[in-house]
Amino acid sequence: MEASKGNNFDDQSSQLAHITDNFDDPFILFEKWINEAESKDDLGWLNVMNLATVNKEFGVLNRSVILLKFDQTGFVFVTERNSRKFTDMMENPKVAATLYWKYKLNDNIVLKQIRINGSVSEVSAEQIRQFYAEEELPGRIRCKICVCGKPCDWHELKKQHDEVLENVRNGTEKLEQNENYTALKIQPKSIDFYFSMPGSIADRILYTKDESGGWSHQHVCA
């Protein structure tokens, strides 16, 4: 579906922000928004995604993860099986995630937020191996020496890190993938797009998935 020209204030009410795109598929809009944000951002951290989980005792915890990829089936990130978030998601696969961007576009400050609600499951073993093969060295070392959330002595951890790093550099250690490294996909049930600029009333478009897997969408009040 062809999109109309960009996002701006409504012509009839200049303080009402307006999402003028009208895609039937939320992933098309997601891709457009993240591409625009990337073109205006110099830091390269736009794939940082806040992830909230609830465990079996209804304890809520959120943290930031890196969005590795997305496609028509969902949003993928990596973690470790010995982490609190993995335990939470195995107890309760329902999660919420948020991405937030602020940048300048045509001399205006643009504020955009995308909220995702759905459930998670591990991706295939082959995909996990592929992600590990693309993991940078600090991530591989962390996966070997760290147990996420476990108390540690910083100096001892630094010593372990330096020993592993030296072994990798001299070729005596290869840092093969271990059983803790994994990747999960959020399969969304709803995706909420929020757009605003300072001094405006924000606009939102909420996409919801029906039982047949189709998407419907509508503007909602911010």
mmCIF file with all atom_site columns, C-alpha atoms in Angstrom:
data_model
loop_
_atom_site.group_PDB
_atom_site.id
_atom_site.type_symbol
_atom_site.label_atom_id
_atom_site.label_alt_id
_atom_site.label_comp_id
_atom_site.label_asym_id
_atom_site.label_entity_id
_atom_site.label_seq_id
_atom_site.pdbx_PDB_ins_code
_atom_site.Cartn_x
_atom_site.Cartn_y
_atom_site.Cartn_z
_atom_site.occupancy
_atom_site.B_iso_or_equiv
_atom_site.pdbx_formal_charge
_atom_site.auth_seq_id
_atom_site.auth_comp_id
_atom_site.auth_asym_id
_atom_site.auth_atom_id
_atom_site.pdbx_PDB_model_num
ATOM 1   C CA . MET A 1 1   ? 0.000  0.000   0.000  1.00 0.00 ? 1   MET A CA 1
ATOM 2   C CA . GLU A 1 2   ? 1.329  3.431   -0.910 1.00 0.00 ? 2   GLU A CA 1
ATOM 3   C CA . ALA A 1 3   ? 1.911  5.734   2.039  1.00 0.00 ? 3   ALA A CA 1
ATOM 4   C CA . SER A 1 4   ? 1.102  9.399   2.187  1.00 0.00 ? 4   SER A CA 1
ATOM 5   C CA . LYS A 1 5   ? 3.871  11.944  2.689  1.00 0.00 ? 5   LYS A CA 1
ATOM 6   C CA . GLY A 1 6   ? 5.396  11.727  6.148  1.00 0.00 ? 6   GLY A CA 1
ATOM 7   C CA . ASN A 1 7   ? 4.172  12.583  9.606  1.00 0.00 ? 7   ASN A CA 1
ATOM 8   C CA . ASN A 1 8   ? 3.126  16.120  10.604 1.00 0.00 ? 8   ASN A CA 1
ATOM 9   C CA . PHE A 1 9   ? 0.529  18.225  12.362 1.00 0.00 ? 9   PHE A CA 1
ATOM 10  C CA . ASP A 1 10  ? -3.033 17.847  11.165 1.00 0.00 ? 10  ASP A CA 1
ATOM 11  C CA . ASP A 1 11  ? -3.961 20.511  8.607  1.00 0.00 ? 11  ASP A CA 1
ATOM 12  C CA . GLN A 1 12  ? -7.128 21.485  10.474 1.00 0.00 ? 12  GLN A CA 1
ATOM 13  C CA . SER A 1 13  ? -5.653 21.519  13.977 1.00 0.00 ? 13  SER A CA 1
ATOM 14  C CA . SER A 1 14  ? -2.009 22.500  14.063 1.00 0.00 ? 14  SER A CA 1
ATOM 15  C CA . GLN A 1 15  ? -1.362 21.186  17.588 1.00 0.00 ? 15  GLN A CA 1
ATOM 16  C CA . LEU A 1 16  ? -2.626 17.676  16.845 1.00 0.00 ? 16  LEU A CA 1
ATOM 17  C CA . ALA A 1 17  ? 0.126  15.344  15.669 1.00 0.00 ? 17  ALA A CA 1
ATOM 18  C CA . HIS A 1 18  ? -0.911 13.026  12.866 1.00 0.00 ? 18  HIS A CA 1
ATOM 19  C CA . ILE A 1 19  ? 0.431  9.654   11.731 1.00 0.00 ? 19  ILE A CA 1
ATOM 20  C CA . THR A 1 20  ? -0.484 9.853   8.069  1.00 0.00 ? 20  THR A CA 1
ATOM 21  C CA . ASP A 1 21  ? 0.804  6.416   7.060  1.00 0.00 ? 21  ASP A CA 1
ATOM 22  C CA . ASN A 1 22  ? -1.956 3.868   6.546  1.00 0.00 ? 22  ASN A CA 1
ATOM 23  C CA . PHE A 1 23  ? -0.297 0.487   6.075  1.00 0.00 ? 23  PHE A CA 1
ATOM 24  C CA . ASP A 1 24  ? -2.345 -2.651  6.647  1.00 0.00 ? 24  ASP A CA 1
ATOM 25  C CA . ASP A 1 25  ? 0.786  -4.446  7.898  1.00 0.00 ? 25  ASP A CA 1
ATOM 26  C CA . PRO A 1 26  ? 2.417  -3.072  11.087 1.00 0.00 ? 26  PRO A CA 1
ATOM 27  C CA . PHE A 1 27  ? 5.811  -4.459  10.141 1.00 0.00 ? 27  PHE A CA 1
ATOM 28  C CA . ILE A 1 28  ? 5.901  -2.190  7.084  1.00 0.00 ? 28  ILE A CA 1
ATOM 29  C CA . LEU A 1 29  ? 5.310  0.811   9.330  1.00 0.00 ? 29  LEU A CA 1
ATOM 30  C CA . PHE A 1 30  ? 7.874  -0.472  11.858 1.00 0.00 ? 30  PHE A CA 1
ATOM 31  C CA . GLU A 1 31  ? 10.504 -0.795  9.139  1.00 0.00 ? 31  GLU A CA 1
ATOM 32  C CA . LYS A 1 32  ? 9.758  2.696   7.821  1.00 0.00 ? 32  LYS A CA 1
ATOM 33  C CA . TRP A 1 33  ? 10.010 4.244   11.278 1.00 0.00 ? 33  TRP A CA 1
ATOM 34  C CA . ILE A 1 34  ? 13.257 2.530   12.272 1.00 0.00 ? 34  ILE A CA 1
ATOM 35  C CA . ASN A 1 35  ? 14.840 3.335   8.901  1.00 0.00 ? 35  ASN A CA 1
ATOM 36  C CA . GLU A 1 36  ? 13.932 7.004   9.272  1.00 0.00 ? 36  GLU A CA 1
ATOM 37  C CA . ALA A 1 37  ? 15.276 7.094   12.837 1.00 0.00 ? 37  ALA A CA 1
ATOM 38  C CA . GLU A 1 38  ? 18.520 5.431   11.752 1.00 0.00 ? 38  GLU A CA 1
ATOM 39  C CA . SER A 1 39  ? 18.983 8.015   9.003  1.00 0.00 ? 39  SER A CA 1
ATOM 40  C CA . LYS A 1 40  ? 18.784 10.812  11.612 1.00 0.00 ? 40  LYS A CA 1
ATOM 41  C CA . ASP A 1 41  ? 20.771 9.178   14.423 1.00 0.00 ? 41  ASP A CA 1
ATOM 42  C CA . ASP A 1 42  ? 24.569 9.200   14.768 1.00 0.00 ? 42  ASP A CA 1
ATOM 43  C CA . LEU A 1 43  ? 24.961 6.833   17.716 1.00 0.00 ? 43  LEU A CA 1
ATOM 44  C CA . GLY A 1 44  ? 23.587 3.613   16.243 1.00 0.00 ? 44  GLY A CA 1
ATOM 45  C CA . TRP A 1 45  ? 21.706 2.421   19.353 1.00 0.00 ? 45  TRP A CA 1
ATOM 46  C CA . LEU A 1 46  ? 18.189 2.566   17.971 1.00 0.00 ? 46  LEU A CA 1
ATOM 47  C CA . ASN A 1 47  ? 17.737 -1.183  18.357 1.00 0.00 ? 47  ASN A CA 1
ATOM 48  C CA . VAL A 1 48  ? 17.821 -0.966  22.171 1.00 0.00 ? 48  VAL A CA 1
ATOM 49  C CA . MET A 1 49  ? 14.488 -2.381  23.314 1.00 0.00 ? 49  MET A CA 1
ATOM 50  C CA . ASN A 1 50  ? 13.026 -2.333  26.816 1.00 0.00 ? 50  ASN A CA 1
ATOM 51  C CA . LEU A 1 51  ? 11.645 -5.755  27.740 1.00 0.00 ? 51  LEU A CA 1
ATOM 52  C CA . ALA A 1 52  ? 9.222  -6.376  30.633 1.00 0.00 ? 52  ALA A CA 1
ATOM 53  C CA . THR A 1 53  ? 8.511  -9.835  32.050 1.00 0.00 ? 53  THR A CA 1
ATOM 54  C CA . VAL A 1 54  ? 6.295  -11.266 34.795 1.00 0.00 ? 54  VAL A CA 1
ATOM 55  C CA . ASN A 1 55  ? 7.247  -14.439 36.660 1.00 0.00 ? 55  ASN A CA 1
ATOM 56  C CA . LYS A 1 56  ? 4.953  -17.078 38.157 1.00 0.00 ? 56  LYS A CA 1
ATOM 57  C CA . GLU A 1 57  ? 4.683  -15.081 41.393 1.00 0.00 ? 57  GLU A CA 1
ATOM 58  C CA . PHE A 1 58  ? 3.628  -11.978 39.409 1.00 0.00 ? 58  PHE A CA 1
ATOM 59  C CA . GLY A 1 59  ? 6.947  -10.256 40.027 1.00 0.00 ? 59  GLY A CA 1
ATOM 60  C CA . VAL A 1 60  ? 7.550  -7.652  37.310 1.00 0.00 ? 60  VAL A CA 1
ATOM 61  C CA . LEU A 1 61  ? 11.001 -6.802  35.986 1.00 0.00 ? 61  LEU A CA 1
ATOM 62  C CA . ASN A 1 62  ? 12.153 -4.822  32.976 1.00 0.00 ? 62  ASN A CA 1
ATOM 63  C CA . ARG A 1 63  ? 15.519 -4.330  31.306 1.00 0.00 ? 63  ARG A CA 1
ATOM 64  C CA . SER A 1 64  ? 16.988 -3.335  27.952 1.00 0.00 ? 64  SER A CA 1
ATOM 65  C CA . VAL A 1 65  ? 17.922 -5.887  25.286 1.00 0.00 ? 65  VAL A CA 1
ATOM 66  C CA . ILE A 1 66  ? 19.200 -5.523  21.737 1.00 0.00 ? 66  ILE A CA 1
ATOM 67  C CA . LEU A 1 67  ? 16.706 -6.114  18.945 1.00 0.00 ? 67  LEU A CA 1
ATOM 68  C CA . LEU A 1 68  ? 18.715 -8.277  16.543 1.00 0.00 ? 68  LEU A CA 1
ATOM 69  C CA . LYS A 1 69  ? 16.217 -8.677  13.728 1.00 0.00 ? 69  LYS A CA 1
ATOM 70  C CA . PHE A 1 70  ? 12.552 -8.535  12.874 1.00 0.00 ? 70  PHE A CA 1
ATOM 71  C CA . ASP A 1 71  ? 10.352 -9.989  10.170 1.00 0.00 ? 71  ASP A CA 1
ATOM 72  C CA . GLN A 1 72  ? 6.674  -10.722 9.603  1.00 0.00 ? 72  GLN A CA 1
ATOM 73  C CA . THR A 1 73  ? 6.705  -13.285 12.413 1.00 0.00 ? 73  THR A CA 1
ATOM 74  C CA . GLY A 1 74  ? 8.178  -11.176 15.197 1.00 0.00 ? 74  GLY A CA 1
ATOM 75  C CA . PHE A 1 75  ? 11.101 -9.517  16.978 1.00 0.00 ? 75  PHE A CA 1
ATOM 76  C CA . VAL A 1 76  ? 14.276 -11.428 17.936 1.00 0.00 ? 76  VAL A CA 1
ATOM 77  C CA . PHE A 1 77  ? 16.781 -10.830 20.754 1.00 0.00 ? 77  PHE A CA 1
ATOM 78  C CA . VAL A 1 78  ? 19.439 -12.933 22.496 1.00 0.00 ? 78  VAL A CA 1
ATOM 79  C CA . THR A 1 79  ? 19.909 -13.755 26.157 1.00 0.00 ? 79  THR A CA 1
ATOM 80  C CA . GLU A 1 80  ? 21.306 -16.505 28.396 1.00 0.00 ? 80  GLU A CA 1
ATOM 81  C CA . ARG A 1 81  ? 19.360 -19.429 29.794 1.00 0.00 ? 81  ARG A CA 1
ATOM 82  C CA . ASN A 1 82  ? 20.864 -18.794 33.235 1.00 0.00 ? 82  ASN A CA 1
ATOM 83  C CA . SER A 1 83  ? 19.387 -15.263 33.392 1.00 0.00 ? 83  SER A CA 1
ATOM 84  C CA . ARG A 1 84  ? 16.400 -14.035 35.398 1.00 0.00 ? 84  ARG A CA 1
ATOM 85  C CA . LYS A 1 85  ? 14.599 -12.865 32.269 1.00 0.00 ? 85  LYS A CA 1
ATOM 86  C CA . PHE A 1 86  ? 14.852 -16.290 30.629 1.00 0.00 ? 86  PHE A CA 1
ATOM 87  C CA . THR A 1 87  ? 13.468 -17.967 33.768 1.00 0.00 ? 87  THR A CA 1
ATOM 88  C CA . ASP A 1 88  ? 10.636 -15.438 33.883 1.00 0.00 ? 88  ASP A CA 1
ATOM 89  C CA . MET A 1 89  ? 9.762  -16.034 30.222 1.00 0.00 ? 89  MET A CA 1
ATOM 90  C CA . MET A 1 90  ? 9.751  -19.797 30.638 1.00 0.00 ? 90  MET A CA 1
ATOM 91  C CA . GLU A 1 91  ? 7.356  -19.407 33.584 1.00 0.00 ? 91  GLU A CA 1
ATOM 92  C CA . ASN A 1 92  ? 5.217  -16.832 31.777 1.00 0.00 ? 92  ASN A CA 1
ATOM 93  C CA . PRO A 1 93  ? 5.831  -16.280 28.035 1.00 0.00 ? 93  PRO A CA 1
ATOM 94  C CA . LYS A 1 94  ? 3.733  -13.104 27.888 1.00 0.00 ? 94  LYS A CA 1
ATOM 95  C CA . VAL A 1 95  ? 5.939  -10.019 27.555 1.00 0.00 ? 95  VAL A CA 1
ATOM 96  C CA . ALA A 1 96  ? 5.818  -6.321  26.696 1.00 0.00 ? 96  ALA A CA 1
ATOM 97  C CA . ALA A 1 97  ? 8.541  -4.429  24.836 1.00 0.00 ? 97  ALA A CA 1
ATOM 98  C CA . THR A 1 98  ? 9.110  -0.757  24.028 1.00 0.00 ? 98  THR A CA 1
ATOM 99  C CA . LEU A 1 99  ? 11.349 1.164   21.643 1.00 0.00 ? 99  LEU A CA 1
ATOM 100 C CA . TYR A 1 100 ? 11.639 4.942   22.000 1.00 0.00 ? 100 TYR A CA 1
ATOM 101 C CA . TRP A 1 101 ? 13.321 7.394   19.611 1.00 0.00 ? 101 TRP A CA 1
ATOM 102 C CA . LYS A 1 102 ? 13.926 11.138  19.703 1.00 0.00 ? 102 LYS A CA 1
ATOM 103 C CA . TYR A 1 103 ? 15.575 12.957  16.802 1.00 0.00 ? 103 TYR A CA 1
ATOM 104 C CA . LYS A 1 104 ? 15.375 16.027  14.595 1.00 0.00 ? 104 LYS A CA 1
ATOM 105 C CA . LEU A 1 105 ? 13.529 15.938  11.291 1.00 0.00 ? 105 LEU A CA 1
ATOM 106 C CA . ASN A 1 106 ? 13.173 19.062  9.124  1.00 0.00 ? 106 ASN A CA 1
ATOM 107 C CA . ASP A 1 107 ? 14.190 21.246  12.090 1.00 0.00 ? 107 ASP A CA 1
ATOM 108 C CA . ASN A 1 108 ? 11.506 19.669  14.294 1.00 0.00 ? 108 ASN A CA 1
ATOM 109 C CA . ILE A 1 109 ? 12.077 17.381  17.269 1.00 0.00 ? 109 ILE A CA 1
ATOM 110 C CA . VAL A 1 110 ? 10.313 14.080  16.629 1.00 0.00 ? 110 VAL A CA 1
ATOM 111 C CA . LEU A 1 111 ? 9.256  11.712  19.419 1.00 0.00 ? 111 LEU A CA 1
ATOM 112 C CA . LYS A 1 112 ? 8.311  8.158   18.477 1.00 0.00 ? 112 LYS A CA 1
ATOM 113 C CA . GLN A 1 113 ? 7.507  5.150   20.595 1.00 0.00 ? 113 GLN A CA 1
ATOM 114 C CA . ILE A 1 114 ? 6.574  1.607   19.612 1.00 0.00 ? 114 ILE A CA 1
ATOM 115 C CA . ARG A 1 115 ? 5.018  -0.740  22.182 1.00 0.00 ? 115 ARG A CA 1
ATOM 116 C CA . ILE A 1 116 ? 4.804  -4.470  21.508 1.00 0.00 ? 116 ILE A CA 1
ATOM 117 C CA . ASN A 1 117 ? 2.706  -6.982  23.428 1.00 0.00 ? 117 ASN A CA 1
ATOM 118 C CA . GLY A 1 118 ? 2.874  -10.692 22.759 1.00 0.00 ? 118 GLY A CA 1
ATOM 119 C CA . SER A 1 119 ? 4.492  -13.964 23.764 1.00 0.00 ? 119 SER A CA 1
ATOM 120 C CA . VAL A 1 120 ? 7.989  -15.351 23.353 1.00 0.00 ? 120 VAL A CA 1
ATOM 121 C CA . SER A 1 121 ? 9.511  -18.647 22.322 1.00 0.00 ? 121 SER A CA 1
ATOM 122 C CA . GLU A 1 122 ? 13.029 -19.795 21.477 1.00 0.00 ? 122 GLU A CA 1
ATOM 123 C CA . VAL A 1 123 ? 14.057 -19.730 17.838 1.00 0.00 ? 123 VAL A CA 1
ATOM 124 C CA . SER A 1 124 ? 15.576 -22.773 16.130 1.00 0.00 ? 124 SER A CA 1
ATOM 125 C CA . ALA A 1 125 ? 18.934 -24.200 17.176 1.00 0.00 ? 125 ALA A CA 1
ATOM 126 C CA . GLU A 1 126 ? 20.326 -23.309 13.750 1.00 0.00 ? 126 GLU A CA 1
ATOM 127 C CA . GLN A 1 127 ? 19.313 -19.658 14.142 1.00 0.00 ? 127 GLN A CA 1
ATOM 128 C CA . ILE A 1 128 ? 20.878 -19.563 17.610 1.00 0.00 ? 128 ILE A CA 1
ATOM 129 C CA . ARG A 1 129 ? 24.149 -20.919 16.176 1.00 0.00 ? 129 ARG A CA 1
ATOM 130 C CA . GLN A 1 130 ? 24.047 -18.258 13.470 1.00 0.00 ? 130 GLN A CA 1
ATOM 131 C CA . PHE A 1 131 ? 23.543 -15.459 15.999 1.00 0.00 ? 131 PHE A CA 1
ATOM 132 C CA . TYR A 1 132 ? 26.426 -16.753 18.116 1.00 0.00 ? 132 TYR A CA 1
ATOM 133 C CA . ALA A 1 133 ? 28.677 -16.893 15.060 1.00 0.00 ? 133 ALA A CA 1
ATOM 134 C CA . GLU A 1 134 ? 27.933 -13.179 14.542 1.00 0.00 ? 134 GLU A CA 1
ATOM 135 C CA . GLU A 1 135 ? 28.418 -12.283 18.231 1.00 0.00 ? 135 GLU A CA 1
ATOM 136 C CA . GLU A 1 136 ? 31.289 -9.888  18.917 1.00 0.00 ? 136 GLU A CA 1
ATOM 137 C CA . LEU A 1 137 ? 34.115 -10.937 21.232 1.00 0.00 ? 137 LEU A CA 1
ATOM 138 C CA . PRO A 1 138 ? 32.918 -9.088  24.383 1.00 0.00 ? 138 PRO A CA 1
ATOM 139 C CA . GLY A 1 139 ? 29.582 -10.883 24.159 1.00 0.00 ? 139 GLY A CA 1
ATOM 140 C CA . ARG A 1 140 ? 31.254 -14.264 23.803 1.00 0.00 ? 140 ARG A CA 1
ATOM 141 C CA . ILE A 1 141 ? 33.497 -13.632 26.786 1.00 0.00 ? 141 ILE A CA 1
ATOM 142 C CA . ARG A 1 142 ? 30.532 -12.467 28.871 1.00 0.00 ? 142 ARG A CA 1
ATOM 143 C CA . CYS A 1 143 ? 28.631 -15.636 27.993 1.00 0.00 ? 143 CYS A CA 1
ATOM 144 C CA . LYS A 1 144 ? 31.569 -17.733 29.206 1.00 0.00 ? 144 LYS A CA 1
ATOM 145 C CA . ILE A 1 145 ? 32.447 -16.007 32.473 1.00 0.00 ? 145 ILE A CA 1
ATOM 146 C CA . CYS A 1 146 ? 29.228 -14.338 33.674 1.00 0.00 ? 146 CYS A CA 1
ATOM 147 C CA . VAL A 1 147 ? 26.097 -15.677 35.317 1.00 0.00 ? 147 VAL A CA 1
ATOM 148 C CA . CYS A 1 148 ? 23.603 -12.872 34.790 1.00 0.00 ? 148 CYS A CA 1
ATOM 149 C CA . GLY A 1 149 ? 22.539 -11.286 38.097 1.00 0.00 ? 149 GLY A CA 1
ATOM 150 C CA . LYS A 1 150 ? 24.849 -13.408 40.261 1.00 0.00 ? 150 LYS A CA 1
ATOM 151 C CA . PRO A 1 151 ? 26.931 -11.486 42.851 1.00 0.00 ? 151 PRO A CA 1
ATOM 152 C CA . CYS A 1 152 ? 30.572 -11.202 41.838 1.00 0.00 ? 152 CYS A CA 1
ATOM 153 C CA . ASP A 1 153 ? 33.884 -9.668  42.824 1.00 0.00 ? 153 ASP A CA 1
ATOM 154 C CA . TRP A 1 154 ? 34.682 -7.085  40.138 1.00 0.00 ? 154 TRP A CA 1
ATOM 155 C CA . HIS A 1 155 ? 38.457 -7.619  40.356 1.00 0.00 ? 155 HIS A CA 1
ATOM 156 C CA . GLU A 1 156 ? 38.080 -11.402 40.083 1.00 0.00 ? 156 GLU A CA 1
ATOM 157 C CA . LEU A 1 157 ? 35.759 -10.969 37.102 1.00 0.00 ? 157 LEU A CA 1
ATOM 158 C CA . LYS A 1 158 ? 38.298 -8.636  35.472 1.00 0.00 ? 158 LYS A CA 1
ATOM 159 C CA . LYS A 1 159 ? 41.016 -11.233 36.027 1.00 0.00 ? 159 LYS A CA 1
ATOM 160 C CA . GLN A 1 160 ? 38.905 -13.950 34.377 1.00 0.00 ? 160 GLN A CA 1
ATOM 161 C CA . HIS A 1 161 ? 38.089 -11.651 31.483 1.00 0.00 ? 161 HIS A CA 1
ATOM 162 C CA . ASP A 1 162 ? 41.729 -10.787 30.856 1.00 0.00 ? 162 ASP A CA 1
ATOM 163 C CA . GLU A 1 163 ? 42.778 -14.451 30.996 1.00 0.00 ? 163 GLU A CA 1
ATOM 164 C CA . VAL A 1 164 ? 40.117 -15.474 28.472 1.00 0.00 ? 164 VAL A CA 1
ATOM 165 C CA . LEU A 1 165 ? 40.939 -12.516 26.221 1.00 0.00 ? 165 LEU A CA 1
ATOM 166 C CA . GLU A 1 166 ? 44.646 -13.407 26.252 1.00 0.00 ? 166 GLU A CA 1
ATOM 167 C CA . ASN A 1 167 ? 43.839 -17.053 25.465 1.00 0.00 ? 167 ASN A CA 1
ATOM 168 C CA . VAL A 1 168 ? 41.713 -15.996 22.510 1.00 0.00 ? 168 VAL A CA 1
ATOM 169 C CA . ARG A 1 169 ? 44.436 -13.691 21.220 1.00 0.00 ? 169 ARG A CA 1
ATOM 170 C CA . ASN A 1 170 ? 47.148 -16.356 21.428 1.00 0.00 ? 170 ASN A CA 1
ATOM 171 C CA . GLY A 1 171 ? 44.902 -18.999 19.872 1.00 0.00 ? 171 GLY A CA 1
ATOM 172 C CA . THR A 1 172 ? 44.581 -21.367 22.834 1.00 0.00 ? 172 THR A CA 1
ATOM 173 C CA . GLU A 1 173 ? 40.843 -20.762 23.307 1.00 0.00 ? 173 GLU A CA 1
ATOM 174 C CA . LYS A 1 174 ? 38.076 -20.515 20.693 1.00 0.00 ? 174 LYS A CA 1
ATOM 175 C CA . LEU A 1 175 ? 35.061 -19.579 22.823 1.00 0.00 ? 175 LEU A CA 1
ATOM 176 C CA . GLU A 1 176 ? 32.675 -22.117 21.379 1.00 0.00 ? 176 GLU A CA 1
ATOM 177 C CA . GLN A 1 177 ? 28.956 -21.587 21.930 1.00 0.00 ? 177 GLN A CA 1
ATOM 178 C CA . ASN A 1 178 ? 27.796 -22.903 25.288 1.00 0.00 ? 178 ASN A CA 1
ATOM 179 C CA . GLU A 1 179 ? 24.380 -24.169 26.350 1.00 0.00 ? 179 GLU A CA 1
ATOM 180 C CA . ASN A 1 180 ? 23.381 -20.890 27.995 1.00 0.00 ? 180 ASN A CA 1
ATOM 181 C CA . TYR A 1 181 ? 23.414 -18.775 24.848 1.00 0.00 ? 181 TYR A CA 1
ATOM 182 C CA . THR A 1 182 ? 19.995 -18.566 23.237 1.00 0.00 ? 182 THR A CA 1
ATOM 183 C CA . ALA A 1 183 ? 17.691 -16.346 21.180 1.00 0.00 ? 183 ALA A CA 1
ATOM 184 C CA . LEU A 1 184 ? 13.981 -15.684 21.530 1.00 0.00 ? 184 LEU A CA 1
ATOM 185 C CA . LYS A 1 185 ? 11.299 -14.198 19.331 1.00 0.00 ? 185 LYS A CA 1
ATOM 186 C CA . ILE A 1 186 ? 8.434  -11.991 20.454 1.00 0.00 ? 186 ILE A CA 1
ATOM 187 C CA . GLN A 1 187 ? 5.346  -12.954 18.452 1.00 0.00 ? 187 GLN A CA 1
ATOM 188 C CA . PRO A 1 188 ? 3.191  -9.839  18.769 1.00 0.00 ? 188 PRO A CA 1
ATOM 189 C CA . LYS A 1 189 ? -0.517 -9.710  19.506 1.00 0.00 ? 189 LYS A CA 1
ATOM 190 C CA . SER A 1 190 ? -0.575 -5.923  19.345 1.00 0.00 ? 190 SER A CA 1
ATOM 191 C CA . ILE A 1 191 ? 1.785  -3.150  18.211 1.00 0.00 ? 191 ILE A CA 1
ATOM 192 C CA . ASP A 1 192 ? 1.143  0.440   19.290 1.00 0.00 ? 192 ASP A CA 1
ATOM 193 C CA . PHE A 1 193 ? 2.775  3.304   17.334 1.00 0.00 ? 193 PHE A CA 1
ATOM 194 C CA . TYR A 1 194 ? 3.046  6.694   19.105 1.00 0.00 ? 194 TYR A CA 1
ATOM 195 C CA . PHE A 1 195 ? 4.098  9.946   17.402 1.00 0.00 ? 195 PHE A CA 1
ATOM 196 C CA . SER A 1 196 ? 4.470  13.436  18.828 1.00 0.00 ? 196 SER A CA 1
ATOM 197 C CA . MET A 1 197 ? 6.428  16.667  18.681 1.00 0.00 ? 197 MET A CA 1
ATOM 198 C CA . PRO A 1 198 ? 6.939  19.154  21.540 1.00 0.00 ? 198 PRO A CA 1
ATOM 199 C CA . GLY A 1 199 ? 3.837  21.261  22.055 1.00 0.00 ? 199 GLY A CA 1
ATOM 200 C CA . SER A 1 200 ? 1.547  18.853  20.239 1.00 0.00 ? 200 SER A CA 1
ATOM 201 C CA . ILE A 1 201 ? -1.121 16.373  21.215 1.00 0.00 ? 201 ILE A CA 1
ATOM 202 C CA . ALA A 1 202 ? 0.287  12.973  20.303 1.00 0.00 ? 202 ALA A CA 1
ATOM 203 C CA . ASP A 1 203 ? -1.250 10.535  17.822 1.00 0.00 ? 203 ASP A CA 1
ATOM 204 C CA . ARG A 1 204 ? -1.251 6.744   18.084 1.00 0.00 ? 204 ARG A CA 1
ATOM 205 C CA . ILE A 1 205 ? -2.130 3.871   15.786 1.00 0.00 ? 205 ILE A CA 1
ATOM 206 C CA . LEU A 1 206 ? -2.889 0.550   17.460 1.00 0.00 ? 206 LEU A CA 1
ATOM 207 C CA . TYR A 1 207 ? -2.539 -2.672  15.437 1.00 0.00 ? 207 TYR A CA 1
ATOM 208 C CA . THR A 1 208 ? -4.161 -5.820  16.824 1.00 0.00 ? 208 THR A CA 1
ATOM 209 C CA . LYS A 1 209 ? -3.943 -9.377  15.502 1.00 0.00 ? 209 LYS A CA 1
ATOM 210 C CA . ASP A 1 210 ? -7.079 -11.481 15.190 1.00 0.00 ? 210 ASP A CA 1
ATOM 211 C CA . GLU A 1 211 ? -7.429 -15.239 15.644 1.00 0.00 ? 211 GLU A CA 1
ATOM 212 C CA . SER A 1 212 ? -6.797 -15.877 11.940 1.00 0.00 ? 212 SER A CA 1
ATOM 213 C CA . GLY A 1 213 ? -3.480 -14.004 12.081 1.00 0.00 ? 213 GLY A CA 1
ATOM 214 C CA . GLY A 1 214 ? -4.720 -10.892 10.253 1.00 0.00 ? 214 GLY A CA 1
ATOM 215 C CA . TRP A 1 215 ? -4.126 -7.347  11.455 1.00 0.00 ? 215 TRP A CA 1
ATOM 216 C CA . SER A 1 216 ? -6.575 -4.496  12.019 1.00 0.00 ? 216 SER A CA 1
ATOM 217 C CA . HIS A 1 217 ? -5.627 -0.955  13.029 1.00 0.00 ? 217 HIS A CA 1
ATOM 218 C CA . GLN A 1 218 ? -7.124 2.310   14.173 1.00 0.00 ? 218 GLN A CA 1
ATOM 219 C CA . HIS A 1 219 ? -6.107 5.684   15.619 1.00 0.00 ? 219 HIS A CA 1
ATOM 220 C CA . VAL A 1 220 ? -6.439 5.869   19.411 1.00 0.00 ? 220 VAL A CA 1
ATOM 221 C CA . CYS A 1 221 ? -6.081 8.781   21.806 1.00 0.00 ? 221 CYS A CA 1
ATOM 222 C CA . ALA A 1 222 ? -2.659 9.289   23.340 1.00 0.00 ? 222 ALA A CA 1
#
